[in-house]
Coordinates of C-alpha atoms in Angstrom, one line a residue:
Chain A
X1206 CA -42.5 109.6 -211.6
X1207 CA -44.1 108.8 -208.2
X1208 CA -45.3 105.3 -210.1
X1209 CA -41.6 104.8 -211.0
X1210 CA -40.4 105.2 -207.7
X1211 CA -42.8 102.8 -206.0
X1212 CA -41.9 100.7 -209.0
X1213 CA -38.2 100.6 -207.9
X1214 CA -39.2 99.8 -204.5
X1215 CA -41.1 97.1 -205.7
X1216 CA -38.3 95.8 -207.9
X1217 CA -36.1 95.9 -204.8
X1218 CA -38.6 93.9 -202.8
X1219 CA -39.1 91.5 -205.5
X1220 CA -35.4 90.5 -205.7
X1221 CA -34.5 91.4 -202.1
X1222 CA -37.1 89.5 -199.8
X1223 CA -36.7 86.6 -202.3
X1224 CA -33.0 86.5 -201.4
X1225 CA -33.6 87.4 -197.8
X1226 CA -35.7 84.6 -196.9
X1227 CA -34.1 81.9 -199.1
X1228 CA -31.8 80.4 -196.3
X1229 CA -34.6 80.9 -193.6
X1230 CA -33.8 79.1 -190.3
X1231 CA -33.5 75.5 -190.8
X1232 CA -35.0 75.9 -194.2
X1233 CA -38.3 74.7 -192.3
X1234 CA -40.7 77.0 -193.9
X1235 CA -41.0 78.9 -196.9
X1236 CA -43.4 81.5 -195.4
X1237 CA -40.7 83.8 -194.0
X1238 CA -39.1 83.4 -197.7
X1239 CA -42.1 84.6 -199.1
X1240 CA -41.0 87.5 -202.2
X1241 CA -42.2 90.7 -201.9
X1242 CA -42.9 90.5 -205.8
X1243 CA -45.2 93.0 -206.6
X1244 CA -46.4 94.0 -209.8
X1245 CA -49.1 96.2 -208.3
X1246 CA -46.6 99.2 -208.1
X1247 CA -44.3 97.9 -210.3
X1248 CA -45.1 96.1 -213.7
X1249 CA -41.7 96.0 -215.9
X1250 CA -43.5 94.2 -218.9
X1251 CA -47.0 95.2 -218.7
X1252 CA -48.0 93.8 -222.1
X1253 CA -46.5 90.2 -221.1
X1254 CA -48.6 88.0 -219.6
X1255 CA -46.1 86.6 -217.5
X1256 CA -43.3 88.0 -215.2
X1257 CA -40.6 85.6 -214.0
X1258 CA -37.6 85.7 -212.1
X1259 CA -35.4 82.8 -212.1
X1260 CA -31.9 81.9 -210.4
X1261 CA -29.5 80.0 -208.3
X1262 CA -27.5 80.1 -205.3
X1263 CA -26.6 78.7 -201.9
X1264 CA -27.5 79.3 -198.3
X1265 CA -25.7 78.5 -195.0
X1266 CA -28.1 78.0 -192.3
X1267 CA -28.8 76.1 -189.0
X1268 CA -29.3 72.3 -189.6
X1269 CA -33.0 72.4 -188.2
X1270 CA -34.7 75.3 -186.0
X1271 CA -32.6 75.7 -182.7
X1272 CA -29.5 73.8 -183.9
X1273 CA -26.3 75.2 -183.3
X1274 CA -24.8 73.1 -186.2
X1275 CA -24.9 74.9 -190.0
X1276 CA -25.5 73.2 -193.1
X1277 CA -25.1 74.6 -196.7
X1278 CA -27.8 73.8 -199.3
X1279 CA -28.3 74.9 -202.9
X1280 CA -31.1 77.7 -203.3
X1281 CA -33.3 77.3 -206.5
X1282 CA -35.2 80.3 -207.1
X1283 CA -38.2 80.7 -209.5
X1284 CA -41.1 83.5 -209.1
X1285 CA -43.4 83.4 -211.9
X1286 CA -46.8 85.6 -212.2
X1287 CA -49.4 85.5 -214.6
X1288 CA -51.4 88.3 -215.5
X1289 CA -50.7 89.7 -212.1
X1290 CA -53.0 87.1 -210.7
X1291 CA -51.6 83.8 -210.3
X1292 CA -48.3 83.0 -209.1
X1293 CA -46.1 79.8 -208.6
X1294 CA -43.1 80.5 -206.2
X1295 CA -40.2 78.9 -204.6
X1296 CA -40.4 81.5 -201.9
X1297 CA -44.2 82.5 -202.4
X1298 CA -45.8 79.0 -202.9
X1299 CA -48.6 78.7 -205.1
X1300 CA -51.5 80.9 -204.9
X1301 CA -53.8 83.9 -206.2
X1302 CA -53.8 87.6 -206.0
X1303 CA -57.8 87.5 -205.3
X1304 CA -57.7 91.4 -203.8
X1305 CA -55.8 93.7 -206.0
X1306 CA -55.6 97.0 -205.1
X1307 CA -52.9 99.9 -205.9
X1308 CA -51.0 99.5 -202.7
X1309 CA -51.8 96.2 -201.6
X1310 CA -53.0 92.7 -202.3
X1311 CA -54.2 89.7 -200.5
X1312 CA -55.5 86.4 -201.4
X1313 CA -55.0 82.5 -200.7
X1314 CA -52.3 80.3 -201.2
X1315 CA -50.4 77.1 -200.7
X1316 CA -47.3 76.9 -199.5
X1317 CA -44.7 74.1 -198.1
X1318 CA -43.4 73.4 -194.7
X1319 CA -40.2 71.3 -195.6
X1320 CA -40.0 69.5 -192.4
X1321 CA -37.4 68.2 -190.6
X1322 CA -35.1 65.3 -191.3
X1323 CA -33.8 64.0 -188.0
X1324 CA -30.9 61.8 -189.5
X1325 CA -27.5 63.5 -189.5
X1326 CA -27.7 65.6 -186.5
X1327 CA -26.8 63.9 -183.3
X1328 CA -29.3 66.3 -181.1
X1329 CA -31.9 64.7 -182.9
X1330 CA -31.1 61.0 -182.7
X1331 CA -34.2 59.1 -181.7
X1332 CA -36.4 61.9 -182.7
X1333 CA -38.9 61.1 -185.4
X1334 CA -38.8 62.9 -188.6
X1335 CA -41.4 65.7 -189.5
X1336 CA -42.5 65.1 -192.9
X1337 CA -43.2 68.0 -195.5
X1338 CA -46.4 69.7 -195.2
X1339 CA -48.6 71.6 -197.7
X1340 CA -49.7 74.4 -195.9
X1341 CA -53.0 76.3 -197.0
X1342 CA -53.3 79.8 -195.9
X1343 CA -54.1 83.7 -196.6
X1344 CA -51.7 86.3 -197.2
X1345 CA -51.7 90.2 -197.5
X1346 CA -48.9 92.6 -198.8
X1347 CA -49.2 96.2 -199.0
X1348 CA -46.7 99.1 -199.8
X1349 CA -46.4 102.6 -198.5
X1350 CA -43.5 104.8 -200.1
X1351 CA -40.6 102.8 -199.3
X1352 CA -42.0 100.4 -196.8
X1353 CA -43.5 96.9 -197.4
X1354 CA -45.8 95.3 -195.1
X1355 CA -46.6 91.5 -195.2
X1356 CA -48.3 88.9 -193.3
X1357 CA -50.1 85.6 -193.2
X1358 CA -51.9 82.8 -191.4
X1359 CA -51.5 79.2 -192.6
X1360 CA -52.4 75.8 -191.5
X1361 CA -50.6 72.5 -192.0
X1362 CA -52.7 69.9 -193.9
X1363 CA -50.4 66.8 -194.2
X1364 CA -50.4 63.7 -192.3
X1365 CA -46.8 63.3 -190.9
X1366 CA -46.2 66.9 -191.1
X1367 CA -47.2 69.9 -189.0
X1368 CA -51.0 70.3 -188.7
X1369 CA -50.6 73.3 -186.7
X1370 CA -51.2 77.2 -187.2
X1371 CA -48.5 79.8 -187.8
X1372 CA -48.9 83.7 -188.3
X1373 CA -46.6 85.8 -189.4
X1374 CA -46.0 89.7 -189.8
X1375 CA -42.8 91.6 -191.7
X1376 CA -42.4 94.9 -192.3
X1377 CA -39.1 96.3 -194.4
X1378 CA -38.0 99.2 -195.8
X1379 CA -36.1 99.6 -199.0
X1380 CA -33.7 102.2 -200.6
X1381 CA -31.3 102.3 -203.2
X1382 CA -27.4 102.8 -202.3
X1383 CA -26.5 103.9 -206.0
X1384 CA -28.1 103.4 -209.4
X1385 CA -27.1 99.7 -209.2
X1386 CA -27.1 98.9 -205.6
X1387 CA -30.1 98.5 -203.5
X1388 CA -30.3 97.8 -200.0
X1389 CA -33.6 96.2 -197.8
X1390 CA -34.0 96.1 -193.9
X1391 CA -36.4 93.9 -192.2
X1392 CA -37.9 92.8 -189.3
X1393 CA -40.4 89.8 -188.8
X1394 CA -41.8 87.9 -186.3
X1395 CA -43.7 84.5 -186.1
X1396 CA -46.6 83.1 -183.7
X1397 CA -47.1 79.4 -183.6
X1398 CA -50.0 77.4 -182.3
X1399 CA -49.6 74.7 -179.7
X1400 CA -49.8 72.0 -182.5
X1401 CA -47.1 73.6 -184.6
X1402 CA -45.0 73.9 -181.5
X1403 CA -45.2 70.5 -180.2
X1404 CA -44.3 69.1 -183.5
X1405 CA -41.3 71.0 -183.7
X1406 CA -40.2 71.8 -180.0
X1407 CA -41.7 69.1 -177.8
X1408 CA -39.9 66.0 -176.7
X1409 CA -42.2 63.2 -175.5
X1410 CA -41.1 61.1 -172.7
X1411 CA -40.3 58.0 -175.1
X1412 CA -38.1 60.5 -177.0
X1413 CA -36.0 61.7 -173.8
X1414 CA -32.7 60.7 -173.2
X1415 CA -29.9 61.7 -171.0
X1416 CA -29.1 64.9 -173.3
X1417 CA -32.9 65.6 -174.3
X1418 CA -35.3 65.8 -171.5
X1419 CA -39.3 65.3 -172.0
X1420 CA -40.7 68.7 -172.8
X1421 CA -44.0 70.0 -174.0
X1422 CA -44.2 73.2 -176.0
X1423 CA -47.2 75.2 -176.2
X1424 CA -48.6 78.3 -178.3
X1425 CA -47.1 81.6 -178.4
X1426 CA -44.6 84.0 -180.2
X1427 CA -42.2 81.6 -181.8
X1428 CA -39.4 84.0 -183.1
X1429 CA -38.7 87.5 -184.0
X1430 CA -35.9 88.6 -185.8
X1431 CA -34.3 91.2 -188.5
X1432 CA -32.7 90.8 -192.1
X1433 CA -30.5 92.6 -194.4
X1434 CA -30.5 92.4 -198.1
X1435 CA -28.1 93.9 -200.8
X1436 CA -28.9 93.6 -204.2
X1437 CA -26.4 94.4 -207.2
X1438 CA -27.5 94.5 -210.5
X1439 CA -24.8 93.6 -212.8
X1440 CA -26.9 94.1 -216.0
X1441 CA -30.6 94.9 -216.9
X1442 CA -31.6 91.3 -216.4
X1443 CA -29.3 89.9 -214.1
X1444 CA -28.4 90.4 -210.6
X1445 CA -26.7 88.8 -207.8
X1446 CA -28.0 89.1 -203.9
X1447 CA -26.4 88.5 -200.6
X1448 CA -28.5 88.3 -197.3
X1449 CA -28.2 87.9 -193.8
X1450 CA -31.2 86.8 -191.7
X1451 CA -31.2 86.8 -187.7
X1452 CA -33.7 85.1 -185.9
X1453 CA -34.0 84.9 -182.2
X1454 CA -36.3 82.2 -180.8
X1455 CA -38.2 82.9 -177.9
X1456 CA -40.8 81.7 -175.7
X1457 CA -42.0 77.9 -175.2
X1458 CA -39.8 77.1 -178.5
X1459 CA -36.6 78.9 -177.1
X1460 CA -36.9 76.7 -174.0
X1461 CA -37.0 73.2 -175.6
X1462 CA -34.4 70.6 -175.1
X1463 CA -34.0 70.6 -178.6
X1464 CA -33.1 74.1 -179.2
X1465 CA -29.2 74.6 -178.6
X1466 CA -28.9 78.2 -180.1
X1467 CA -31.6 80.6 -179.4
X1468 CA -29.8 83.0 -181.5
X1469 CA -30.1 81.8 -185.6
X1470 CA -28.0 83.1 -188.3
X1471 CA -28.7 82.2 -191.8
X1472 CA -26.9 83.6 -194.9
X1473 CA -27.7 83.4 -198.7
X1474 CA -26.3 84.0 -201.9
X1475 CA -28.2 84.1 -205.2
X1476 CA -27.9 84.8 -208.9
X1477 CA -30.9 85.8 -210.8
X1478 CA -32.3 86.6 -214.2
X1479 CA -35.4 88.7 -214.9
X1480 CA -37.1 87.6 -218.0
Chain B
X755 CA -24.1 33.0 -202.4
X756 CA -23.9 34.2 -199.0
X757 CA -21.4 37.3 -198.3
X758 CA -18.6 36.8 -196.0
X759 CA -17.3 39.2 -193.5
X760 CA -15.1 38.6 -190.6
X761 CA -17.1 40.1 -187.7
X762 CA -20.6 41.3 -187.2
X763 CA -21.3 43.2 -183.7
X764 CA -25.1 43.3 -183.2
X765 CA -25.9 46.5 -181.3
X766 CA -24.8 50.1 -182.0
X767 CA -24.9 51.1 -178.4
X768 CA -21.6 52.5 -176.5
X769 CA -20.4 48.9 -175.9
X770 CA -21.1 47.4 -179.4
X771 CA -19.2 50.3 -180.9
X772 CA -16.6 50.1 -178.8
X773 CA -16.3 46.5 -179.6
X774 CA -16.6 47.5 -183.5
X775 CA -13.7 50.0 -183.0
X776 CA -11.5 47.3 -181.2
X777 CA -11.9 44.9 -184.2
X778 CA -11.7 47.0 -186.9
X779 CA -8.5 48.9 -185.7
X780 CA -7.0 45.1 -185.2
X781 CA -7.6 44.5 -189.0
X782 CA -11.0 42.9 -189.0
X783 CA -13.4 43.5 -191.4
X784 CA -16.6 44.6 -189.3
X785 CA -20.5 45.2 -189.8
X786 CA -22.4 46.5 -186.9
X787 CA -25.9 45.9 -187.2
X788 CA -28.6 48.3 -185.2
X789 CA -32.3 47.5 -185.6
X790 CA -33.1 51.3 -184.6
X791 CA -32.6 54.1 -187.1
X792 CA -29.6 55.9 -185.4
X793 CA -26.5 54.8 -183.5
X794 CA -27.1 55.0 -179.4
X795 CA -30.8 55.1 -179.1
X796 CA -31.4 52.6 -176.0
X797 CA -29.6 51.9 -172.7
X798 CA -26.7 54.4 -173.9
X799 CA -29.0 57.2 -174.6
X800 CA -30.7 57.0 -171.2
X801 CA -27.8 56.8 -168.9
X802 CA -26.7 59.3 -165.9
X803 CA -23.6 59.9 -168.2
X804 CA -21.3 59.3 -165.3
X805 CA -17.4 58.1 -165.5
X806 CA -17.7 55.7 -162.6
X807 CA -14.4 55.5 -160.3
X808 CA -15.3 51.9 -159.7
X809 CA -15.9 51.8 -155.9
X810 CA -19.0 49.4 -155.4
X811 CA -18.4 46.6 -157.4
X812 CA -17.6 42.8 -155.8
X813 CA -13.6 42.5 -155.7
X814 CA -12.8 39.8 -158.5
X815 CA -16.0 40.7 -160.6
X816 CA -16.0 42.0 -163.9
X817 CA -17.7 45.0 -163.0
X818 CA -14.7 45.9 -160.7
X819 CA -12.0 45.0 -163.1
X820 CA -13.8 46.5 -166.4
X821 CA -15.0 49.7 -164.8
X822 CA -11.5 50.3 -163.2
X823 CA -9.6 49.5 -166.4
X824 CA -12.3 51.6 -168.5
X825 CA -12.1 54.5 -166.7
X826 CA -8.6 55.1 -167.0
X827 CA -8.7 54.2 -171.0
X828 CA -12.0 56.1 -170.8
X829 CA -10.1 59.4 -169.7
X830 CA -7.2 58.7 -171.8
X831 CA -9.6 58.4 -174.9
X832 CA -11.5 61.4 -174.1
X833 CA -8.2 63.6 -173.5
X834 CA -6.6 62.6 -176.7
X835 CA -9.5 62.9 -179.1
X836 CA -11.2 65.9 -177.2
X837 CA -14.5 64.0 -176.5
X838 CA -16.4 66.4 -173.8
X839 CA -16.1 65.2 -170.5
X840 CA -14.8 66.6 -166.8
X841 CA -13.9 65.1 -163.9
X842 CA -16.2 66.5 -161.3
X843 CA -15.4 64.1 -158.6
X844 CA -18.4 62.7 -156.2
X845 CA -19.3 62.5 -152.8
X846 CA -21.1 59.5 -151.4
X847 CA -22.6 60.9 -148.2
X848 CA -24.1 59.5 -144.9
X849 CA -26.9 62.1 -143.8
X850 CA -27.1 60.5 -140.1
X851 CA -24.9 59.4 -137.9
X852 CA -26.8 56.0 -138.4
X853 CA -25.7 56.1 -142.1
X854 CA -21.9 56.5 -141.3
X855 CA -20.7 53.3 -140.7
X856 CA -22.0 52.1 -144.2
X857 CA -19.5 54.1 -145.7
X858 CA -16.8 52.4 -144.4
X859 CA -17.4 48.9 -146.2
X860 CA -17.4 51.0 -149.3
X861 CA -13.8 52.7 -148.7
X862 CA -12.6 49.2 -148.2
X863 CA -14.4 48.0 -151.3
X864 CA -12.8 50.7 -153.3
X865 CA -9.3 50.2 -152.2
X866 CA -9.5 46.4 -152.7
X867 CA -10.6 47.3 -156.2
X868 CA -7.9 49.5 -156.9
X869 CA -9.7 52.9 -156.3
X870 CA -7.1 54.1 -153.6
X871 CA -7.8 57.8 -154.1
X872 CA -11.2 57.4 -152.6
X873 CA -11.0 59.3 -149.1
X874 CA -13.3 60.5 -145.8
X875 CA -14.6 63.9 -145.7
X876 CA -15.8 65.2 -142.7
X877 CA -18.5 67.3 -141.9
X878 CA -17.1 70.5 -141.8
X879 CA -15.2 70.2 -145.1
X880 CA -18.3 69.0 -146.7
X881 CA -19.7 72.3 -145.9
X882 CA -16.9 74.1 -147.4
X883 CA -16.9 72.0 -150.4
X884 CA -20.7 71.8 -150.9
X885 CA -22.7 74.4 -148.9
X886 CA -25.8 73.2 -150.1
X887 CA -25.2 69.7 -148.8
X888 CA -26.5 68.0 -145.6
X889 CA -24.1 65.1 -144.8
X890 CA -22.5 63.9 -141.4
X891 CA -19.8 62.5 -143.1
X892 CA -18.7 61.4 -146.9
X893 CA -16.6 59.7 -149.1
X894 CA -14.7 61.5 -152.0
X895 CA -14.1 60.1 -155.2
X896 CA -11.7 62.5 -157.3
X897 CA -11.9 60.5 -160.3
X898 CA -15.4 60.3 -160.7
X899 CA -16.7 62.3 -163.8
X900 CA -19.3 62.8 -166.6
X901 CA -19.0 62.5 -170.3
X902 CA -21.2 63.5 -173.3
X903 CA -21.8 59.7 -174.3
X904 CA -23.2 60.9 -177.7
X905 CA -19.9 62.2 -178.7
X906 CA -18.0 59.1 -177.2
X907 CA -20.3 56.7 -179.5
X908 CA -19.6 58.8 -182.5
X909 CA -16.1 58.8 -182.0
X910 CA -16.4 55.0 -181.6
X911 CA -18.5 54.9 -184.8
X912 CA -15.8 57.3 -186.6
X913 CA -12.9 55.2 -185.6
X914 CA -14.5 52.0 -186.3
X915 CA -15.6 53.3 -190.2
X916 CA -11.9 55.0 -190.6
X917 CA -10.7 51.2 -190.1
X918 CA -13.2 49.8 -192.7
X919 CA -16.0 48.9 -190.2
X920 CA -19.9 49.4 -191.7
X921 CA -23.0 50.1 -189.7
X922 CA -26.2 49.0 -191.2
X923 CA -29.2 51.0 -189.2
X924 CA -32.7 49.5 -189.3
X925 CA -31.0 45.9 -189.8
X926 CA -32.8 43.4 -187.3
X927 CA -31.0 39.9 -186.2
X928 CA -33.1 37.3 -187.0
X929 CA -31.6 33.9 -186.6
X930 CA -28.0 32.6 -186.6
X931 CA -26.6 29.0 -186.9
X932 CA -22.9 27.8 -186.8
X933 CA -21.8 25.8 -189.9
X934 CA -18.4 24.7 -191.4
X935 CA -18.0 28.3 -192.9
X936 CA -18.6 30.3 -189.6
X937 CA -21.6 31.7 -188.5
X938 CA -24.6 32.2 -191.0
X939 CA -26.9 35.3 -189.8
X940 CA -30.0 36.0 -191.1
X941 CA -30.9 39.9 -191.1
X942 CA -34.2 41.5 -191.6
X943 CA -33.1 44.7 -193.4
X944 CA -35.4 47.8 -194.1
X945 CA -38.5 47.0 -196.3
X946 CA -38.6 43.3 -194.6
X947 CA -36.1 41.5 -196.9
X948 CA -34.1 38.9 -195.5
X949 CA -30.6 38.7 -196.4
X950 CA -27.8 36.2 -194.9
X951 CA -24.2 37.0 -194.0
X952 CA -21.5 34.7 -193.1
X953 CA -19.2 35.6 -190.1
X954 CA -16.2 34.5 -188.4
X955 CA -17.0 36.1 -185.2
X956 CA -20.4 37.2 -183.8
X957 CA -20.8 39.6 -181.1
X958 CA -24.0 39.9 -179.4
X959 CA -24.0 43.4 -177.8
X960 CA -27.8 43.9 -178.1
X961 CA -28.5 45.3 -174.9
X962 CA -32.2 44.4 -173.9
X963 CA -32.3 42.6 -177.0
X964 CA -29.6 40.3 -175.9
X965 CA -31.7 37.8 -175.0
X966 CA -33.8 37.6 -178.0
X967 CA -30.6 37.5 -180.3
X968 CA -29.1 34.6 -178.0
X969 CA -32.2 32.9 -178.2
X970 CA -32.3 33.1 -182.1
X971 CA -28.8 31.2 -182.3
X972 CA -28.9 27.6 -183.2
X973 CA -27.1 25.5 -181.2
X974 CA -26.9 27.8 -178.4
X975 CA -28.2 25.8 -175.2
X976 CA -30.8 27.9 -173.4
X977 CA -28.9 27.1 -170.4
X978 CA -26.6 30.2 -171.3
X979 CA -29.3 32.7 -171.5
X980 CA -30.1 34.0 -168.1
X981 CA -33.3 35.2 -167.2
X982 CA -34.1 39.1 -168.1
X983 CA -35.5 41.7 -165.6
X984 CA -36.1 45.4 -166.3
X985 CA -35.3 47.8 -163.7
X986 CA -36.6 51.3 -165.0
X987 CA -35.2 54.5 -163.4
X988 CA -36.6 57.9 -163.7
X989 CA -34.8 61.2 -163.6
X990 CA -36.2 64.6 -162.8
X991 CA -34.1 67.8 -163.5
X992 CA -33.6 70.5 -161.0
X993 CA -35.0 73.8 -162.3
X994 CA -32.4 76.4 -161.9
X995 CA -28.6 76.2 -161.4
X996 CA -26.8 73.2 -159.8
X997 CA -26.4 73.9 -156.0
X998 CA -23.5 71.7 -156.4
X999 CA -20.3 71.5 -158.1
X1000 CA -19.5 67.6 -157.7
X1001 CA -21.8 64.6 -158.1
X1002 CA -23.8 63.7 -155.0
X1003 CA -24.8 60.2 -154.1
X1004 CA -26.5 58.7 -151.1
X1005 CA -25.3 55.5 -149.5
X1006 CA -26.3 52.5 -152.4
X1007 CA -29.5 50.5 -151.8
X1008 CA -30.0 46.9 -152.8
X1009 CA -31.0 47.5 -156.6
X1010 CA -28.9 50.5 -157.4
X1011 CA -26.8 53.4 -156.2
X1012 CA -29.9 55.7 -155.0
X1013 CA -31.5 58.7 -156.2
X1014 CA -28.3 60.4 -156.9
X1015 CA -27.3 64.1 -158.4
X1016 CA -25.4 64.5 -161.6
X1017 CA -24.7 67.2 -163.5
X1018 CA -24.4 67.3 -167.2
X1019 CA -21.8 69.0 -169.1
X1020 CA -24.0 72.2 -169.8
X1021 CA -24.4 72.4 -166.0
X1022 CA -27.6 71.0 -165.9
X1023 CA -28.5 69.0 -162.6
X1024 CA -30.5 66.0 -162.3
X1025 CA -31.8 63.5 -160.0
X1026 CA -32.3 59.7 -160.4
X1027 CA -32.6 56.8 -161.3
X1028 CA -35.0 55.5 -158.9
X1029 CA -35.7 51.9 -159.3
X1030 CA -39.1 50.2 -160.9
X1031 CA -39.1 46.5 -161.8
X1032 CA -41.1 46.8 -164.8
X1033 CA -42.2 43.6 -167.3
X1034 CA -41.9 45.4 -170.9
X1035 CA -39.8 48.2 -172.1
X1036 CA -41.4 51.6 -171.2
X1037 CA -39.8 54.7 -171.3
X1038 CA -42.9 57.1 -170.3
X1039 CA -41.4 59.3 -167.8
X1040 CA -44.0 59.4 -164.9
X1041 CA -44.1 62.9 -163.3
X1042 CA -46.2 61.2 -160.1
X1043 CA -42.7 60.0 -158.8
X1044 CA -41.7 63.3 -158.0
X1045 CA -43.1 63.2 -154.3
X1046 CA -40.7 60.1 -153.5
X1047 CA -37.8 61.9 -155.3
X1048 CA -38.4 64.8 -153.4
X1049 CA -38.5 62.8 -150.0
X1050 CA -35.3 61.2 -151.0
X1051 CA -33.3 64.0 -152.1
X1052 CA -34.0 66.2 -149.0
X1053 CA -32.0 63.7 -147.1
X1054 CA -29.0 65.2 -148.7
X1055 CA -30.5 68.6 -150.3
X1056 CA -32.9 70.2 -147.5
X1057 CA -33.0 73.1 -150.0
X1058 CA -35.2 71.4 -152.6
X1059 CA -38.0 73.5 -153.1
X1060 CA -41.4 71.6 -153.7
X1061 CA -41.7 72.7 -157.3
X1062 CA -38.1 72.3 -158.3
X1063 CA -38.0 69.1 -160.4
X1064 CA -39.0 68.9 -163.7
X1065 CA -39.8 65.3 -165.7
X1066 CA -36.6 64.3 -167.4
X1067 CA -36.4 61.1 -168.9
X1068 CA -36.4 57.2 -168.1
X1069 CA -33.9 54.8 -168.7
X1070 CA -34.0 50.9 -168.2
X1071 CA -31.3 48.9 -166.7
X1072 CA -30.9 45.4 -168.6
X1073 CA -30.9 43.3 -165.2
X1074 CA -30.6 39.3 -165.0
X1075 CA -30.6 39.4 -161.5
X1076 CA -34.1 39.2 -159.8
X1077 CA -35.5 41.7 -157.5
X1078 CA -34.1 41.5 -154.3
X1079 CA -31.1 39.8 -155.1
X1080 CA -27.5 40.8 -154.7
X1081 CA -26.5 43.3 -157.6
X1082 CA -25.0 40.9 -160.6
X1083 CA -22.3 40.9 -162.6
X1084 CA -21.5 41.4 -166.3
X1085 CA -21.9 38.3 -168.2
X1086 CA -19.3 38.1 -171.2
X1087 CA -20.0 34.6 -172.5
X1088 CA -17.3 33.3 -175.0
X1089 CA -16.9 30.0 -176.9
X1090 CA -15.1 28.5 -173.7
X1091 CA -18.5 28.7 -171.9
X1092 CA -20.8 27.6 -174.8
X1093 CA -18.7 26.0 -176.9
X1094 CA -19.7 27.7 -180.0
X1095 CA -16.7 29.1 -182.0
X1096 CA -16.6 32.8 -182.7
X1097 CA -19.8 33.6 -180.6
X1098 CA -19.7 36.1 -177.7
X1099 CA -22.7 37.0 -175.8
X1100 CA -22.9 40.0 -173.6
X1101 CA -25.5 40.1 -171.0
X1102 CA -26.6 42.6 -168.2
X1103 CA -24.5 45.3 -169.3
X1104 CA -26.0 47.8 -167.1
X1105 CA -24.0 50.7 -165.0
X1106 CA -21.0 50.7 -165.2
X1107 CA -21.1 49.8 -168.6
X1108 CA -20.5 53.2 -170.2
X1109 CA -17.0 53.5 -168.4
X1110 CA -16.4 49.9 -168.9
X1111 CA -16.7 50.2 -172.7
X1112 CA -13.4 50.3 -174.0
X1113 CA -12.3 47.5 -171.2
X1114 CA -15.3 45.1 -172.2
X1115 CA -14.2 45.8 -175.9
X1116 CA -10.6 44.7 -175.3
X1117 CA -12.1 41.7 -173.1
X1118 CA -14.4 40.6 -175.7
X1119 CA -11.3 40.9 -178.5
X1120 CA -8.9 39.2 -176.2
X1121 CA -11.3 36.1 -175.7
X1122 CA -12.1 35.8 -179.4
X1123 CA -8.3 36.1 -180.4
X1124 CA -7.7 33.5 -177.5
X1125 CA -9.8 30.9 -180.0

């Protein structure tokens, strides 16, 4: 019974945190979109090699981190795991549960920082695009009763993209509002080193204009925030989810002349299918 | 087969976009060529964003005519289209008794230019208006204001596009020659490919690139291409809230309006620009100039703290007059000057170019319509 209860919490996090991060601020990073998918505690198909969740939806989020303009985007969802060991996911990246214990897991993974397209937003006119960057990092995730804790540290590897280091921590609690409706509430923060901060938040003097002064961003706490996700099971394999994510940019990032709104809101809606 | 268009405008800054808007709304097919990957990244992005009243410019000059007409048109345009702007007013200050007489010629010039609302303000009233300001005497210009120049440029572009204009980014003018079917223009587009367009009207509003563009026009005598000089101006931001509600200008010097204080629409106060003659385009902000800024600013704002200035940005004025010479005028050079049908070159469109943009556009249109 205890295992089933934990399994239920695990499932909530599978669905909920997948969606919670799906409309991350600016769509910049997959890190905060990481699924809590966890078959250490919950394995609905113990005899199957594969566990797959797929879906689609849309998100509504700022144009870029710090923008006061919003954009809506389609959100694909895929989270596949093989033998509870290897995973590929639009939220978690591609990685390996190298350490797997009853209540926690950890390992290496590759994620994708989506970069920033400077065209289409007048606040970024004259700023260079930031290319997408493959990131290599290590992550951990642990469960304790209704709680889930996770974090990671990762570094960008791609030329043209960021080559900095970002670290995150996330704590969330899940509960069932009814047999078919679940709620997750979570909080998080991100730290970024100087290389990452300068890539996203600095303005070189040659890029400065009357509306955008030169600025050098530094290392430090980049943001913190909270999210709330409702998951409604429509039938056994089908669910829908709605999520709101609220991010407060702080420190050196918040002071950047590229940042026009320190308080960032992102919304997402997804319909998914558990295979 | 060379594609034919009616009008090509080179340069998608405030002036080029205003011209494109003017031609397109009068029924002309317009293509705007911009070498950068976005509109408004050059001179227009690095100004003080001030709507000038038209005080300083010599009577009869294009600057005087087009600034005053452009100001009226610009306020009307902004009000009708909700372009962010504000009539802040401006004080031109004499900080010592010795400087006070320099205000009188400015007042006379303003009145001669038709800016009749400029008036004297004495020391006691200045203290009421702007307590942080040190001034013996000042001129108040109530119609000076500030504007969001990027919103303005996007509005110009939007209206032009609504009337069928197209903008080609990352498209560099290479050369042109006049022929029986108009002007043939060779353009290098993204990827290095060269294409040709034929047009009836070619308008060179390329800002700093205007001289190079003109040099590539076959048949245009070099006598019609003025010398190019670059006067860099650096801006510093003021930490904290602005101590002033109005724009504050010292009495002007030979190369510019002096290191003045402007306020952007977000309330950020900034000082500048100074004048630094340079050989090549260079937008690096030199933080080492803060010391000279502090000395100049403290003449009228003695409360400026030692560490109150932050490097802001730098712009470059497209001068056509050598250092030490009297201020030059805008040059709008049409077929009546150079003899090439359909061609207009614009040189030296520095301040008050932003204020004058709509009036310049109307002037260019009337020049070519008169052909």
